[in-house]
Each structure stands twice: as structure tokens, then as C-alpha cells.
XYZ file of C-alpha atoms in Angstrom:
445
model
C -9.672 26.090 -33.104
C -10.056 27.176 -30.015
C -12.884 25.102 -28.939
C -10.370 21.811 -28.596
C -7.966 23.458 -27.020
C -10.798 25.265 -24.801
C -12.628 21.964 -24.661
C -9.439 19.481 -23.874
C -8.507 22.051 -20.717
C -12.080 21.833 -19.568
C -11.512 18.019 -19.405
C -8.103 18.626 -17.256
C -9.524 20.818 -14.958
C -12.496 18.052 -14.592
C -9.679 15.608 -14.215
C -7.646 17.199 -11.666
C -10.544 18.764 -9.381
C -11.404 14.687 -9.380
C -7.838 13.225 -8.669
C -7.370 15.905 -5.696
C -10.353 15.312 -3.561
C -9.654 11.398 -4.357
C -5.677 11.691 -3.518
C -5.295 14.519 -1.110
C -6.911 12.300 1.766
C -5.665 8.877 0.479
C -2.441 10.462 0.908
C -3.410 11.300 4.589
C -4.801 7.670 5.401
C -2.008 5.983 4.437
C 0.886 8.039 5.872
C -1.914 7.639 9.064
C -1.182 3.909 9.293
C 2.631 3.661 10.113
C 2.532 6.420 12.224
C 0.767 3.071 14.848
C 3.381 1.262 14.586
C 6.082 4.905 15.098
C 3.141 5.522 18.760
C 3.182 2.128 19.635
C 7.523 2.543 19.240
C 8.228 5.473 20.504
C 6.268 4.726 23.549
C 7.564 0.809 23.857
C 11.246 2.312 23.808
C 10.830 3.708 27.558
C 10.272 0.448 28.965
C 13.635 -1.132 27.502
C 15.891 -2.290 25.009
C 14.782 -5.746 25.168
C 10.961 -5.019 25.378
C 11.316 -2.566 22.115
C 13.483 -5.111 19.805
C 10.415 -7.500 20.436
C 8.175 -5.334 19.225
C 10.237 -4.110 15.863
C 10.494 -7.871 15.328
C 6.604 -8.178 16.151
C 5.177 -5.013 14.598
C 7.756 -6.272 10.935
C 5.761 -9.764 11.090
C 2.478 -8.311 11.987
C 2.610 -5.711 8.452
C 3.374 -8.835 6.697
C 1.015 -11.273 7.479
C -1.849 -7.904 6.697
C 0.355 -6.741 3.839
C 0.336 -9.256 1.776
C -3.751 -9.277 1.554
C -3.780 -5.545 0.565
C -6.137 -6.549 -2.676
C -9.287 -6.997 -0.021
C -8.838 -3.132 -0.834
C -7.820 -2.716 -4.478
C -9.904 -5.392 -6.134
C -12.530 -4.103 -3.278
C -12.253 -0.810 -5.056
C -12.313 -1.610 -8.635
C -15.767 -3.593 -7.892
C -17.470 -1.493 -6.578
C -16.636 1.687 -8.904
C -17.425 0.291 -11.758
C -21.479 -0.688 -10.154
C -20.923 3.053 -9.359
C -20.451 4.095 -12.902
C -22.695 1.580 -14.440
C -25.442 3.945 -11.560
C -26.289 0.712 -8.711
C -25.865 1.430 -6.503
C -26.786 -1.580 -4.405
C -25.143 -3.971 -6.065
C -21.718 -1.591 -5.668
C -22.831 -1.838 -1.919
C -23.900 -5.889 -2.432
C -20.480 -6.479 -3.926
C -18.146 -3.963 -0.625
C -20.000 -6.354 1.557
C -18.200 -10.108 -0.134
C -15.217 -8.425 0.246
C -15.468 -8.265 3.723
C -17.124 -10.617 4.651
C -13.977 -12.340 2.909
C -12.120 -9.967 4.714
C -13.572 -11.130 7.971
C -12.791 -14.956 6.834
C -9.715 -14.101 6.172
C -8.816 -12.962 9.097
C -9.908 -15.765 11.783
C -7.889 -17.985 9.139
C -4.896 -15.933 9.927
C -5.086 -15.826 13.799
C -5.955 -19.646 14.019
C -2.554 -19.456 11.920
C -0.251 -17.109 13.860
C -0.650 -17.727 17.626
C 0.245 -21.059 17.945
C 2.758 -20.833 15.464
C 3.749 -17.115 17.116
C 6.842 -18.959 19.454
C 8.480 -20.770 16.036
C 7.979 -17.149 13.159
C 9.751 -15.185 15.878
C 12.703 -17.504 16.438
C 12.945 -17.359 12.614
C 12.950 -14.371 11.933
C 16.110 -13.905 14.361
C 14.583 -12.507 17.561
C 17.421 -12.640 20.306
C 16.980 -15.053 23.740
C 16.067 -11.245 25.569
C 13.389 -9.742 23.159
C 11.772 -13.241 21.467
C 9.308 -13.527 24.484
C 8.011 -9.599 24.280
C 7.805 -10.311 20.597
C 5.651 -13.761 21.148
C 3.210 -11.573 24.195
C 3.320 -8.445 21.414
C 2.840 -11.035 18.743
C 0.041 -12.953 19.854
C -2.154 -10.130 21.169
C -1.832 -8.775 18.621
C -3.075 -10.895 16.454
C -6.697 -10.515 17.809
C -6.509 -7.769 15.833
C -5.788 -9.234 12.438
C -9.794 -9.780 11.922
C -10.512 -5.614 12.123
C -6.633 -4.802 10.511
C -7.961 -6.539 7.098
C -11.907 -5.212 7.909
C -10.962 -1.991 7.582
C -8.839 -2.695 4.267
C -11.312 -4.123 2.738
C -13.978 -1.082 3.962
C -11.859 0.900 2.372
C -11.875 -0.214 -0.559
C -15.677 0.439 -0.520
C -15.376 3.755 0.502
C -12.731 4.930 -2.396
C -14.606 2.862 -4.479
C -17.853 4.929 -3.638
C -15.533 7.490 -4.713
C -15.362 8.874 -1.018
C -11.836 8.638 0.575
C -12.389 11.648 2.908
C -14.093 8.949 5.265
C -11.061 6.518 5.751
C -8.971 9.455 6.150
C -11.036 10.702 9.170
C -11.439 7.244 10.723
C -7.340 7.288 10.899
C -6.906 9.773 12.835
C -8.974 8.944 14.839
C -7.468 5.250 15.335
C -4.711 6.690 15.319
C -5.290 9.182 18.087
C -7.158 6.719 20.385
C -3.998 4.298 19.885
C -1.563 6.317 21.105
C -4.511 6.925 24.109
C -4.619 3.432 25.211
C -0.584 2.737 24.551
C -0.266 5.021 27.408
C -3.304 4.894 29.329
C -2.491 0.914 29.887
C 1.553 0.525 29.101
C 2.003 2.676 31.664
C -1.806 3.904 33.753
C -2.428 -0.106 33.479
C 1.015 -0.835 33.957
C 0.762 -3.408 31.923
C 3.885 -2.894 30.151
C 3.935 -4.432 25.866
C 1.268 -6.879 26.453
C -1.073 -3.271 27.132
C 1.021 -1.778 24.518
C -0.623 -4.841 22.240
C -3.637 -4.908 24.033
C -4.522 -0.651 22.523
C -3.341 -1.269 19.438
C -6.920 -4.315 19.052
C -8.890 -2.239 20.442
C -8.297 1.018 17.807
C -8.350 -1.504 15.381
C -11.707 -2.775 16.334
C -12.982 1.032 17.056
C -11.811 1.497 13.194
C -13.328 -1.260 12.011
C -16.165 -0.631 13.575
C -16.734 3.191 12.314
C -16.045 2.022 8.611
C -18.986 -1.457 9.528
C -21.535 1.796 10.731
C -21.066 4.036 7.229
C -21.332 0.988 5.074
C -23.982 -0.251 6.962
C -25.806 2.988 6.551
C -25.073 2.535 3.370
C -26.171 -0.904 2.530
C -30.240 0.080 4.415
C -30.004 3.875 2.344
C -29.953 1.620 -1.046
C -31.419 -1.934 0.013
C -28.684 -3.821 -0.375
C -28.243 -6.948 1.872
C -25.990 -7.694 4.571
C -25.841 -11.497 4.860
C -22.756 -13.347 3.374
C -23.051 -14.771 -0.517
C -21.186 -17.827 -0.827
C -20.574 -16.734 -4.308
C -19.842 -13.470 -4.181
C -17.587 -13.646 -1.225
C -15.484 -16.372 -4.293
C -15.675 -14.511 -6.574
C -14.495 -11.553 -4.887
C -11.854 -14.206 -3.566
C -11.011 -15.062 -7.635
C -10.350 -11.476 -8.326
C -7.901 -11.896 -5.306
C -5.314 -13.656 -6.529
C -3.546 -12.257 -9.147
C -3.451 -9.306 -7.145
C -2.212 -11.333 -4.272
C 0.099 -12.601 -6.937
C 1.285 -9.598 -7.666
C 2.255 -8.181 -3.806
C 3.896 -11.419 -3.201
C 6.497 -11.472 -6.377
C 6.701 -7.501 -5.194
C 7.246 -8.691 -1.554
C 10.007 -10.455 -2.863
C 11.617 -7.446 -5.157
C 12.160 -6.201 -1.658
C 13.371 -8.846 0.099
C 15.782 -9.944 -2.105
C 17.148 -6.473 -2.225
C 17.683 -6.073 1.553
C 19.193 -9.634 1.120
C 21.876 -8.206 -0.946
C 22.129 -5.287 0.818
C 23.183 -6.959 3.763
C 25.243 -9.690 1.528
C 27.484 -6.462 0.921
C 28.432 -4.876 4.112
C 27.065 -3.784 7.491
C 27.353 -0.097 5.755
C 25.432 -1.101 3.067
C 22.516 -2.086 5.096
C 22.106 0.528 7.224
C 22.262 2.960 4.422
C 20.372 0.692 2.637
C 17.644 1.252 5.194
C 17.695 4.262 5.317
C 17.206 4.739 1.398
C 13.645 2.202 1.682
C 13.010 4.277 4.005
C 12.445 7.686 1.962
C 11.703 5.651 -0.911
C 9.016 4.057 1.158
C 7.630 7.737 2.178
C 7.538 8.412 -2.068
C 5.496 5.542 -2.678
C 2.901 6.792 -0.366
C 2.748 10.040 -2.009
C 2.064 8.768 -5.547
C -0.019 5.737 -4.378
C -2.493 8.287 -3.155
C -3.049 9.607 -7.371
C -3.375 5.334 -7.474
C -5.750 4.945 -5.759
C -7.399 7.767 -6.927
C -7.117 6.453 -10.459
C -8.762 2.631 -9.156
C -11.703 4.571 -8.287
C -12.237 7.378 -10.906
C -11.052 4.207 -13.912
C -13.948 1.928 -12.346
C -16.512 4.453 -12.206
C -15.501 4.680 -15.897
C -15.933 1.439 -16.683
C -18.566 1.469 -15.541
C -20.050 3.815 -16.978
C -19.534 2.982 -20.720
C -17.391 5.483 -21.267
C -14.231 4.121 -22.589
C -13.101 7.629 -23.530
C -13.473 9.344 -20.770
C -11.098 6.496 -18.899
C -8.304 7.081 -21.660
C -8.192 10.957 -21.225
C -8.177 10.330 -17.541
C -4.821 7.833 -17.705
C -3.601 10.108 -19.687
C -4.287 12.811 -17.115
C -2.908 11.054 -14.399
C 0.299 9.624 -15.913
C 1.455 13.384 -16.242
C -0.247 13.793 -12.466
C 2.562 10.061 -11.918
C 5.030 12.482 -13.815
C 5.495 15.838 -12.084
C 5.368 14.466 -9.215
C 8.144 12.124 -9.702
C 10.195 15.036 -10.800
C 9.136 16.905 -7.705
C 9.870 14.342 -4.711
C 13.331 13.642 -6.738
C 13.759 17.319 -6.446
C 12.985 17.241 -2.758
C 15.051 13.975 -2.167
C 18.636 16.073 -4.033
C 18.000 19.323 -2.397
C 16.391 18.097 1.454
C 19.334 15.172 1.756
C 21.311 17.631 3.468
C 18.774 17.932 5.897
C 17.450 14.124 6.333
C 20.117 12.258 5.899
C 21.399 13.802 9.402
C 18.478 12.128 11.623
C 19.189 8.772 10.483
C 22.950 8.382 10.625
C 25.477 10.353 11.940
C 28.225 7.497 10.572
C 30.879 9.380 8.141
C 30.610 5.960 6.647
C 26.973 5.815 6.002
C 27.275 8.303 4.089
C 29.396 8.112 1.249
C 28.455 4.928 0.544
C 24.615 6.054 0.841
C 24.478 9.463 -1.461
C 25.457 8.324 -4.703
C 22.589 5.211 -4.325
C 20.028 8.239 -3.052
C 20.720 9.825 -6.176
C 20.118 6.767 -7.958
C 16.532 6.865 -5.968
C 15.584 10.742 -7.216
C 16.712 9.864 -10.515
C 14.258 7.313 -10.400
C 11.209 8.914 -9.273
C 9.422 10.074 -12.106
C 9.518 6.274 -13.190
C 7.756 5.548 -10.368
C 5.199 7.937 -10.788
C 4.098 6.571 -13.933
C 4.540 3.222 -12.181
C 2.116 4.419 -9.900
C 0.054 5.508 -11.798
C -0.819 2.940 -14.278
C -0.746 -0.102 -11.855
C -3.855 2.352 -10.448
C -5.296 2.165 -13.332
C -5.189 -1.196 -14.388
C -6.387 -2.395 -10.760
C -9.470 0.567 -11.551
C -9.870 -1.757 -14.789
C -9.920 -4.870 -12.298
C -6.624 -6.598 -14.436
C -5.023 -8.043 -12.087
C -4.248 -10.977 -14.630
C -2.215 -9.263 -16.688
C -0.178 -7.625 -13.426
C 0.642 -10.882 -11.850
C 1.481 -11.522 -14.650
C 4.268 -8.049 -15.005
C 5.179 -8.406 -12.058
C 6.188 -12.540 -11.922
C 8.464 -11.142 -15.191
C 9.830 -8.161 -13.337
C 10.605 -10.638 -11.061
C 12.501 -13.383 -13.316
C 14.129 -9.992 -14.459
C 15.147 -8.664 -11.097
C 16.099 -11.510 -9.178
C 19.111 -12.795 -11.390
C 20.577 -9.198 -11.418
C 19.532 -8.051 -7.952
C 22.340 -11.573 -6.865
C 25.176 -10.476 -9.477
C 25.860 -7.440 -7.259
C 27.866 -8.450 -5.375
C 29.463 -11.346 -6.954
C 30.147 -8.274 -9.818
C 31.473 -6.716 -7.151
C 29.193 -3.785 -7.237
C 28.162 -1.562 -3.774
C 24.536 0.138 -2.988
C 24.321 1.976 -5.299
C 24.382 -0.908 -7.884
C 22.110 -2.729 -5.886
C 20.087 1.079 -6.605
C 20.513 0.445 -10.289
C 19.229 -2.605 -9.805
C 16.061 -1.351 -8.410
C 15.725 1.806 -10.827
C 16.394 -1.655 -13.564
C 13.425 -2.849 -11.898
C 11.002 0.194 -12.333
C 11.980 0.349 -15.701
C 10.394 -3.139 -16.225
C 7.874 -2.177 -14.520
C 6.804 0.830 -16.424
C 7.741 -1.655 -20.022
C 5.189 -4.264 -19.170
C 2.268 -1.667 -17.772
C 2.787 1.267 -20.877
C 2.127 -1.269 -23.347
C -0.959 -2.436 -21.272
C -2.157 0.423 -21.965
C -1.160 1.359 -24.779
C -2.521 -1.431 -25.891
C -6.317 -0.710 -25.037
C -6.596 -4.308 -24.001
C -7.465 -3.452 -20.072
C -11.148 -0.732 -21.583
C -13.701 -2.974 -20.516
C -16.951 -1.589 -19.815
C -19.872 -3.071 -18.132
C -20.922 -3.163 -14.465
C -18.520 -6.376 -14.805
C -15.204 -7.275 -16.486
């Protein structure tokens, strides 16, 4: 009678060690990414308001262009982890190289679109006449770094699949330091202004891509994997990424609708919404780190033909997600007197913000489950279901959110709609994991 609980405790400790070993460095790497924009903003901000406004527009456009391709990391992690579990490291790295080649091709395609259309994109985004020239300059120069950014995504997926989240952390820290130094030197030392900031970021991104490629190429040579582009492999990587692209675009649509609704409510509401969204994004980094661990661990178990191990890991990660959500919710409630004054001193914004913030805090455990199950199904290569589930969520959320201003609801009502959106996501993901249909073992799905 005592052996079963002891075995269960041992299994949980093993899963805990795996989750912590992968999630903690992943969290550090995730947090380092937005610091690039923060450093650019801090340095460019001293040039003047028009320059900073131009940077804001260009950076938003760049992040949108790059973030829709996050499937390069997700799909690559799952595919590589499966082959690692199957014990075929050569095929794992070969699969990763296909993702990297796909990233390079997509990056070149995006550059060819962004360069000539930069003035139009900046205008559509609503940049002022004074900010537009700076936004166009920054966008055009920074676009040369997009292929490197996408290669970084795919290579990060390769290393995560290989159960290595420490190297991405080290590369992210190095890239952040290089970006800060280059920005200072080129903006002020060389007197290039906002163009110097853009070139500094491009150089830092290219250096990060080069560092990743060195690591992957060494692994390929060690295990005898080919580095040449393989048409069939690249096509397979693209096909695996399409459902995740649909999922990401649907999620982006949810966030855009929420922001548009907040803007229609009032200036006070949109100000409060942006503050909450910033905090919501920060908590998402912590939960996404567990999801990344889930992608790598689940893919490895399924590749090794161990469905029982995959189920046990899934259960333990859900427990981690719930616990993390509870802790984050409590932190939001307890720390609100400290961080709200950092964002605003307007009493009207604070009054509007507080009740909506409590909704966010209450919904954090739900978010914890959502992020974990999202990662589990990604690790299982269950992209088509994730795409369909997110489209259903969008279909439920959109009409409810759009009714908020019509029915006289405020920011709190909008964030209740966001909480409902997360609840719908949780329900669709939970139904899938409970069904067991995501469990497909083998080196490929």
C-alpha cells in the first residue's frame, strides 16, 4: 500500500525536475526578448518625441510581422523532440535544419514585402507627419534583420526539442547586451540617430542567429546530419506550421478586437486597457515557460512510445499551471498599489483600472491551465485541433466583446469577456486532452 504513493511521489519529483530545468531558462529567454524594444525606446527617447513615436510605430509593425511566424519555434520543438524520444538525434537535427531553412525563406519573403511597402504600412498604422519619416527609416533598416529573427525562432525550437533551454537563455542575454552597446555607440557615438538604433538591432539579431547556427551545425556534424536544404523536409515543416499559424492569427485577432473595443469605450478605458494588457503579457511569459517545457517533454515521451509517461507529465504540468496561476493572481492583487502608480497618476484611469485588474487576477489559474494544455498539444503535434479550437474561441469572443460598448459595459465588462475567452479555450483544450486522441506515438505523428 505504501509503495504506490512512494512511486507517485518519485514520478512527480522527476517531472518537477524536468519542468524546472526547462521552464526557468525558457522564462529568462522570453523576458529578454521584449527588452530589445525597451532598450531601443530608452535610447531613442532621448533623441526626441517624434523619433520615439516613429520607433513605436515601426517596432509594433515589426513585432507583428515576426510574431505570426512563432510556429517556426513551436512546430520545430515538437518535431525535434519526437525524434529525440525515438533515439534518432541525426534525424532530429535534420528536422531542425528543415525548420531553419524554412525560416530563412520566409524571412527573405517578408523583407521583399516590407521594404517597398514601408511608407504605406506606416501611414496605415496612423503615424503622424513628424513621426512617419523616422518610422519608415527604422522599419526599412530593421527589416533586414527579419530573416535573422526568424532563424533565431526556428533554431530556438531546435534546441528546445533537444531539451536545451539554457543555450537560448545565454544567447538572449548576449544579444541583449550587444544590442544595448551597439545602440549607444551607433545612435550617439556615430551620430546616426534612429538609423543607428535600427542598425544596432539588426547586427545584434544577426549575431544571435550566427550563434545558434554554430551550435546547430556542431550538433549536425557530431551526429552526421545533413545541412543541405531538403525540399520535402521544408515542405513538411511548412505544412506542420500552417495550423499553428491559423491559431496564432486567431489569437492576434482576439487581442486586436479587445483593443479596438477599449478604444471605443473612452480614452480612460483604452489607457487602462493598455496597462492591463502589459501586465497580462508579463504573466503570460511565466506561464508560457511552462508551456515550452510541455512542448519539449511531451514530444520526447511520445517519440519514445511512452503514452503513460506523456499522460503523467501532462497531469503534473496542469498542476504546475494551476499553482502558477494562483500565485500570479495573488501577486497581481497584492502588488497593485505598487505597480499601478508606475503606469499612471490619473485618478480616473486608476478607478477604471482596478476592478478590471481583479478580473485578470481571478482568471490567472484558468490561464495557467490554458497555456499548459496548449503546450502539451503543440508538443504532440496536434496543430489542426489547436487551429480549430482557437477559431471556435474567436467566434464566441468576437460578438460578445463587440456588444460591450453597445450594452453600455465598461473596461471591466471587456475583461470579463477576455476571461470568458480563456475559459472557452480551456474547455476546448481540456476536452481534447481528456479524449486521448492527441496521443500518437512514434518519431513522426
